[in-house]
Amino acid sequence: MIIKDIKLRKIIDSRGNSTVEADISTNDGFGRAAAPAGASTGTFEAQAWPENNVDLGISNARKKLIPLLTGIPANDQKAFDDIIKNEDGTKNLQNVGGNISVALSLACAKAAADSKNIPLFEHVSKTKSYSIPAPMSNVLGGGAHAIGGTDIQEYLVTSFDNDVNTAIETNAAVHKEVAKILKEKFPNIALGKGDEGAWVAPLENVEALELVTKAVDNVHKETGVEIRTGLDVAASEFYKNGKYVYKEQTLTPEEQVDFMLGLIEEYDLHSVEDLLTRMISNHGPL
């Protein structure tokens, strides 16, 4: 399964931003992958593009990277990825671009799987004991994903069932139940969605969590499926001058930790992501 051809093209992602799509062809397989970028990205994440320029990233890869990758085995993923890292030479992929790297790497894995005529998960797995993760869905939010919503970026639900289809359907039912409760609460305003499909409404942060908890309880009573609630706080988005500035309160780092611990305990949260600023070293000891 030698790589015969690699193509890169500029496309538009789900947020309307330019990104890259990669095609990799072997003598008996094909893989295609694209690399979008998040609205709220971590300080230490790979740089998406060299000099923040999509066209420059694609042009550089065509000239320098693709010739190095063409002709190697698609089933040697480590060798493929090492060529990209060595050509880049930086810790955050600022020369190649993280999006170029992701699109190429995933396209290579897909091409190798296609060459073996097996699913991607089977190709990359080191064990034959397969399981599907519990699905997590974004049902209500704000932050960098929406205008006019909560400070907390995502209110999440995860459903647990032996049948993954049932779990996915249960998450969808919670999303619909959130809409139903919002329409009852705000009968005279138009409700919208953020860029990930979560509902957006003029709610305070704890009020929103209470609403999602109510929706979860309603769906659980109807279906019997276990559903847990979580948060992606994305606290860096409202961290200003050493404090966490919510619409309804301003907290010191110590108070933010206590606030989050209180929410975890009171609402039995299953997961909490990015509850503190990415630049945690700014806090000093907590």
CSV table of C-alpha atoms in Angstrom, one decimal:
chain,number,residue,atom,x,y,z
A,1,MET,CA,0.0,0.0,0.0
A,2,ILE,CA,2.5,2.6,-1.2
A,3,ILE,CA,1.3,6.2,-1.3
A,4,LYS,CA,1.0,7.1,-5.0
A,5,ASP,CA,-0.6,10.5,-4.9
A,6,ILE,CA,-1.4,13.3,-2.4
A,7,LYS,CA,-3.7,16.2,-3.2
A,8,LEU,CA,-4.6,19.2,-1.0
A,9,ARG,CA,-7.4,21.7,-1.6
A,10,LYS,CA,-8.9,24.6,0.3
A,11,ILE,CA,-12.5,24.1,1.5
A,12,ILE,CA,-14.9,25.9,3.8
A,13,ASP,CA,-15.6,24.3,7.2
A,14,SER,CA,-18.9,24.3,9.1
A,15,ARG,CA,-18.3,27.8,10.5
A,16,GLY,CA,-17.6,29.2,7.0
A,17,ASN,CA,-13.9,29.5,7.6
A,18,SER,CA,-11.3,28.3,5.1
A,19,THR,CA,-9.5,25.1,5.9
A,20,VAL,CA,-7.8,22.2,4.1
A,21,GLU,CA,-8.9,18.8,2.7
A,22,ALA,CA,-6.4,16.1,1.9
A,23,ASP,CA,-6.8,13.1,-0.5
A,24,ILE,CA,-4.3,10.3,-0.3
A,25,SER,CA,-4.2,7.5,-2.9
A,26,THR,CA,-2.3,4.2,-2.7
A,27,ASN,CA,-2.1,1.5,-5.4
A,28,ASP,CA,-5.2,-0.1,-3.8
A,29,GLY,CA,-6.8,2.4,-1.4
A,30,PHE,CA,-8.0,6.0,-0.9
A,31,GLY,CA,-8.4,8.3,2.1
A,32,ARG,CA,-9.9,11.8,2.4
A,33,ALA,CA,-9.9,14.0,5.5
A,34,ALA,CA,-10.4,17.7,6.4
A,35,ALA,CA,-9.3,19.7,9.5
A,36,PRO,CA,-11.6,22.3,10.9
A,37,ALA,CA,-10.6,24.7,13.7
A,38,GLY,CA,-12.5,25.4,17.0
A,39,ALA,CA,-14.0,28.7,17.9
A,40,SER,CA,-12.3,28.6,21.3
A,41,THR,CA,-8.8,27.2,21.1
A,42,GLY,CA,-6.2,26.4,23.7
A,43,THR,CA,-3.1,28.5,24.3
A,44,PHE,CA,-0.8,25.5,23.8
A,45,GLU,CA,-2.6,24.0,20.8
A,46,ALA,CA,-0.8,23.6,17.5
A,47,GLN,CA,-0.8,26.6,15.3
A,48,ALA,CA,-3.4,26.0,12.6
A,49,TRP,CA,-1.5,27.6,9.7
A,50,PRO,CA,1.9,29.1,9.1
A,51,GLU,CA,1.7,32.8,9.6
A,52,ASN,CA,-2.1,32.2,10.0
A,53,ASN,CA,-2.4,31.9,6.2
A,54,VAL,CA,-4.3,28.9,4.7
A,55,ASP,CA,-3.0,29.4,1.2
A,56,LEU,CA,0.6,29.6,2.4
A,57,GLY,CA,0.2,26.4,4.4
A,58,ILE,CA,-1.2,24.5,1.4
A,59,SER,CA,1.4,26.0,-1.0
A,60,ASN,CA,4.3,25.1,1.4
A,61,ALA,CA,3.0,21.5,1.8
A,62,ARG,CA,2.7,21.0,-1.9
A,63,LYS,CA,6.3,22.1,-2.5
A,64,LYS,CA,8.1,20.6,0.5
A,65,LEU,CA,6.0,18.0,2.4
A,66,ILE,CA,4.1,16.1,-0.3
A,67,PRO,CA,7.3,15.0,-2.1
A,68,LEU,CA,8.6,13.6,1.2
A,69,LEU,CA,5.4,11.6,1.9
A,70,THR,CA,4.8,10.3,-1.6
A,71,GLY,CA,6.2,6.8,-2.0
A,72,ILE,CA,6.2,5.6,1.6
A,73,PRO,CA,3.9,2.9,3.0
A,74,ALA,CA,0.5,4.2,4.1
A,75,ASN,CA,0.3,1.6,6.8
A,76,ASP,CA,3.4,3.0,8.7
A,77,GLN,CA,1.5,5.8,10.4
A,78,LYS,CA,4.4,6.7,12.8
A,79,ALA,CA,6.8,7.1,9.9
A,80,PHE,CA,4.3,9.3,8.0
A,81,ASP,CA,3.7,11.5,11.1
A,82,ASP,CA,7.4,11.7,11.9
A,83,ILE,CA,8.2,13.1,8.5
A,84,ILE,CA,5.6,15.8,9.1
A,85,LYS,CA,7.0,16.7,12.5
A,86,ASN,CA,10.6,16.6,11.4
A,87,GLU,CA,9.9,18.8,8.4
A,88,ASP,CA,8.2,21.3,10.6
A,89,GLY,CA,10.8,21.3,13.4
A,90,THR,CA,8.8,23.2,16.0
A,91,LYS,CA,6.8,22.2,19.0
A,92,ASN,CA,3.5,23.7,17.8
A,93,LEU,CA,3.7,22.9,14.1
A,94,GLN,CA,3.9,26.6,13.2
A,95,ASN,CA,5.8,25.9,10.0
A,96,VAL,CA,3.7,23.1,8.5
A,97,GLY,CA,0.4,24.1,10.3
A,98,GLY,CA,-1.6,21.9,12.6
A,99,ASN,CA,-4.5,21.7,10.2
A,100,ILE,CA,-2.3,20.5,7.3
A,101,SER,CA,-0.8,17.9,9.7
A,102,VAL,CA,-4.2,16.6,10.9
A,103,ALA,CA,-5.7,16.4,7.4
A,104,LEU,CA,-2.8,14.5,6.0
A,105,SER,CA,-2.4,12.2,8.9
A,106,LEU,CA,-6.0,11.2,9.0
A,107,ALA,CA,-6.2,10.8,5.2
A,108,CYS,CA,-3.2,8.5,5.4
A,109,ALA,CA,-4.9,6.3,8.1
A,110,LYS,CA,-8.1,6.2,6.0
A,111,ALA,CA,-6.1,5.2,2.9
A,112,ALA,CA,-4.4,2.4,4.8
A,113,ALA,CA,-7.7,1.1,6.2
A,114,ASP,CA,-9.2,1.2,2.7
A,115,SER,CA,-6.2,-0.7,1.3
A,116,LYS,CA,-6.9,-3.5,3.8
A,117,ASN,CA,-10.6,-3.2,3.2
A,118,ILE,CA,-11.4,-2.8,6.9
A,119,PRO,CA,-13.0,0.1,8.9
A,120,LEU,CA,-10.7,2.8,10.2
A,121,PHE,CA,-11.3,1.9,13.8
A,122,GLU,CA,-10.1,-1.7,13.2
A,123,HIS,CA,-7.0,-0.4,11.4
A,124,VAL,CA,-5.9,1.9,14.2
A,125,SER,CA,-6.9,-0.4,17.1
A,126,LYS,CA,-4.3,-2.4,19.0
A,127,THR,CA,-6.9,-4.7,20.5
A,128,LYS,CA,-9.8,-6.7,19.1
A,129,SER,CA,-12.0,-5.7,22.0
A,130,TYR,CA,-14.0,-2.9,20.4
A,131,SER,CA,-16.5,-0.6,22.1
A,132,ILE,CA,-18.2,2.6,21.2
A,133,PRO,CA,-17.8,5.6,23.6
A,134,ALA,CA,-20.9,7.0,25.2
A,135,PRO,CA,-22.1,9.9,23.0
A,136,MET,CA,-21.8,13.4,24.5
A,137,SER,CA,-23.9,16.2,23.0
A,138,ASN,CA,-24.0,20.0,23.3
A,139,VAL,CA,-27.6,21.1,24.1
A,140,LEU,CA,-27.4,24.7,25.4
A,141,GLY,CA,-24.6,27.2,25.4
A,142,GLY,CA,-23.0,30.5,24.6
A,143,GLY,CA,-19.4,31.7,25.1
A,144,ALA,CA,-17.4,31.9,21.9
A,145,HIS,CA,-20.0,29.7,20.2
A,146,ALA,CA,-22.9,32.1,20.3
A,147,ILE,CA,-24.0,35.7,20.8
A,148,GLY,CA,-26.4,36.5,23.6
A,149,GLY,CA,-26.1,33.2,25.5
A,150,THR,CA,-24.5,32.2,28.7
A,151,ASP,CA,-20.8,32.8,29.7
A,152,ILE,CA,-20.3,29.1,30.1
A,153,GLN,CA,-19.7,27.8,26.6
A,154,GLU,CA,-21.4,24.4,26.6
A,155,TYR,CA,-24.0,22.5,28.6
A,156,LEU,CA,-23.5,18.9,27.7
A,157,VAL,CA,-25.4,15.6,28.2
A,158,THR,CA,-24.1,12.1,27.9
A,159,SER,CA,-26.5,9.1,27.7
A,160,PHE,CA,-25.4,5.6,28.7
A,161,ASP,CA,-27.0,2.6,27.1
A,162,ASN,CA,-25.8,-0.8,25.8
A,163,ASP,CA,-27.3,0.2,22.4
A,164,VAL,CA,-25.5,3.3,21.1
A,165,ASN,CA,-28.4,4.2,18.8
A,166,THR,CA,-30.6,4.5,21.9
A,167,ALA,CA,-28.0,6.6,23.6
A,168,ILE,CA,-27.8,9.0,20.6
A,169,GLU,CA,-31.6,9.2,20.3
A,170,THR,CA,-31.8,10.0,24.1
A,171,ASN,CA,-29.3,12.9,23.7
A,172,ALA,CA,-31.4,14.2,20.8
A,173,ALA,CA,-34.5,13.9,23.0
A,174,VAL,CA,-32.8,16.1,25.6
A,175,HIS,CA,-32.0,18.7,22.9
A,176,LYS,CA,-35.7,18.7,21.9
A,177,GLU,CA,-36.8,18.9,25.6
A,178,VAL,CA,-34.5,21.9,26.2
A,179,ALA,CA,-36.2,23.6,23.2
A,180,LYS,CA,-39.6,22.9,24.6
A,181,ILE,CA,-38.7,24.3,28.1
A,182,LEU,CA,-37.2,27.4,26.5
A,183,LYS,CA,-40.3,28.1,24.4
A,184,GLU,CA,-42.4,27.9,27.5
A,185,LYS,CA,-40.0,30.2,29.4
A,186,PHE,CA,-39.6,32.7,26.6
A,187,PRO,CA,-42.8,32.5,24.5
A,188,ASN,CA,-42.3,35.9,22.8
A,189,ILE,CA,-38.7,35.7,21.7
A,190,ALA,CA,-37.1,33.9,18.8
A,191,LEU,CA,-34.7,31.2,19.9
A,192,GLY,CA,-31.5,30.5,18.0
A,193,LYS,CA,-28.7,28.0,18.0
A,194,GLY,CA,-24.9,28.4,18.3
A,195,ASP,CA,-22.4,27.2,15.7
A,196,GLU,CA,-22.5,23.6,17.1
A,197,GLY,CA,-26.3,23.4,17.2
A,198,ALA,CA,-26.8,24.0,20.9
A,199,TRP,CA,-29.8,26.3,21.9
A,200,VAL,CA,-29.0,29.9,22.8
A,201,ALA,CA,-31.1,31.9,25.2
A,202,PRO,CA,-30.8,34.9,27.6
A,203,LEU,CA,-30.2,32.8,30.7
A,204,GLU,CA,-27.8,33.2,33.6
A,205,ASN,CA,-25.2,30.5,34.0
A,206,VAL,CA,-26.7,28.6,36.9
A,207,GLU,CA,-30.2,29.1,35.6
A,208,ALA,CA,-29.2,27.4,32.3
A,209,LEU,CA,-27.8,24.4,34.3
A,210,GLU,CA,-31.0,24.1,36.2
A,211,LEU,CA,-33.0,24.1,32.9
A,212,VAL,CA,-30.8,21.4,31.3
A,213,THR,CA,-31.1,19.4,34.5
A,214,LYS,CA,-34.9,19.6,34.3
A,215,ALA,CA,-34.8,18.5,30.6
A,216,VAL,CA,-32.6,15.6,31.6
A,217,ASP,CA,-34.9,14.5,34.4
A,218,ASN,CA,-37.9,14.7,32.1
A,219,VAL,CA,-36.3,12.6,29.4
A,220,HIS,CA,-35.0,10.1,32.0
A,221,LYS,CA,-38.5,9.6,33.4
A,222,GLU,CA,-39.8,8.9,29.9
A,223,THR,CA,-37.0,6.6,28.6
A,224,GLY,CA,-35.4,5.1,31.7
A,225,VAL,CA,-32.0,5.8,30.1
A,226,GLU,CA,-29.2,7.1,32.4
A,227,ILE,CA,-28.3,10.6,31.4
A,228,ARG,CA,-25.5,12.7,33.0
A,229,THR,CA,-24.8,16.4,32.6
A,230,GLY,CA,-21.5,18.2,32.0
A,231,LEU,CA,-20.0,21.5,31.2
A,232,ASP,CA,-17.3,23.0,29.0
A,233,VAL,CA,-16.8,26.2,30.8
A,234,ALA,CA,-14.1,27.7,28.4
A,235,ALA,CA,-13.2,30.0,31.3
A,236,SER,CA,-10.4,31.7,29.4
A,237,GLU,CA,-13.0,33.5,27.3
A,238,PHE,CA,-14.2,35.5,30.4
A,239,TYR,CA,-10.9,35.7,32.4
A,240,LYS,CA,-9.9,39.3,32.6
A,241,ASN,CA,-7.3,41.0,34.8
A,242,GLY,CA,-6.9,38.1,37.1
A,243,LYS,CA,-10.6,37.4,37.6
A,244,TYR,CA,-13.4,35.4,36.1
A,245,VAL,CA,-16.0,38.0,34.9
A,246,TYR,CA,-19.4,36.5,34.6
A,247,LYS,CA,-22.5,38.6,33.7
A,248,GLU,CA,-23.9,38.1,37.2
A,249,GLN,CA,-20.7,37.9,39.3
A,250,THR,CA,-16.9,38.4,39.3
A,251,LEU,CA,-14.8,35.8,41.0
A,252,THR,CA,-11.2,35.4,42.1
A,253,PRO,CA,-9.4,32.2,41.0
A,254,GLU,CA,-10.1,30.7,44.5
A,255,GLU,CA,-13.7,31.7,44.3
A,256,GLN,CA,-14.0,30.2,40.8
A,257,VAL,CA,-12.7,26.8,42.0
A,258,ASP,CA,-15.2,26.9,44.9
A,259,PHE,CA,-18.0,27.9,42.5
A,260,MET,CA,-17.2,25.0,40.2
A,261,LEU,CA,-16.9,22.5,43.0
A,262,GLY,CA,-20.3,23.6,44.2
A,263,LEU,CA,-21.9,23.1,40.8
A,264,ILE,CA,-20.3,19.6,40.5
A,265,GLU,CA,-21.6,18.6,43.9
A,266,GLU,CA,-25.1,20.2,43.6
A,267,TYR,CA,-25.8,19.0,40.1
A,268,ASP,CA,-23.9,15.7,40.2
A,269,LEU,CA,-21.9,16.8,37.1
A,270,HIS,CA,-20.3,14.0,35.0
A,271,SER,CA,-17.6,16.1,33.5
A,272,VAL,CA,-16.3,19.7,33.6
A,273,GLU,CA,-13.8,21.0,31.0
A,274,ASP,CA,-11.7,24.1,31.1
A,275,LEU,CA,-13.0,25.5,34.4
A,276,LEU,CA,-9.9,27.6,34.8
A,277,THR,CA,-8.0,29.8,32.4
A,278,ARG,CA,-5.6,28.1,30.0
A,279,MET,CA,-2.8,30.2,31.5
A,280,ILE,CA,-3.1,28.6,34.9
A,281,SER,CA,0.4,29.8,35.8
A,282,ASN,CA,-1.1,33.3,36.1
A,283,HIS,CA,-3.0,32.2,39.2
A,284,GLY,CA,-0.1,31.3,41.4
A,285,PRO,CA,-0.9,28.8,44.2
A,286,LEU,CA,-4.6,28.0,44.7
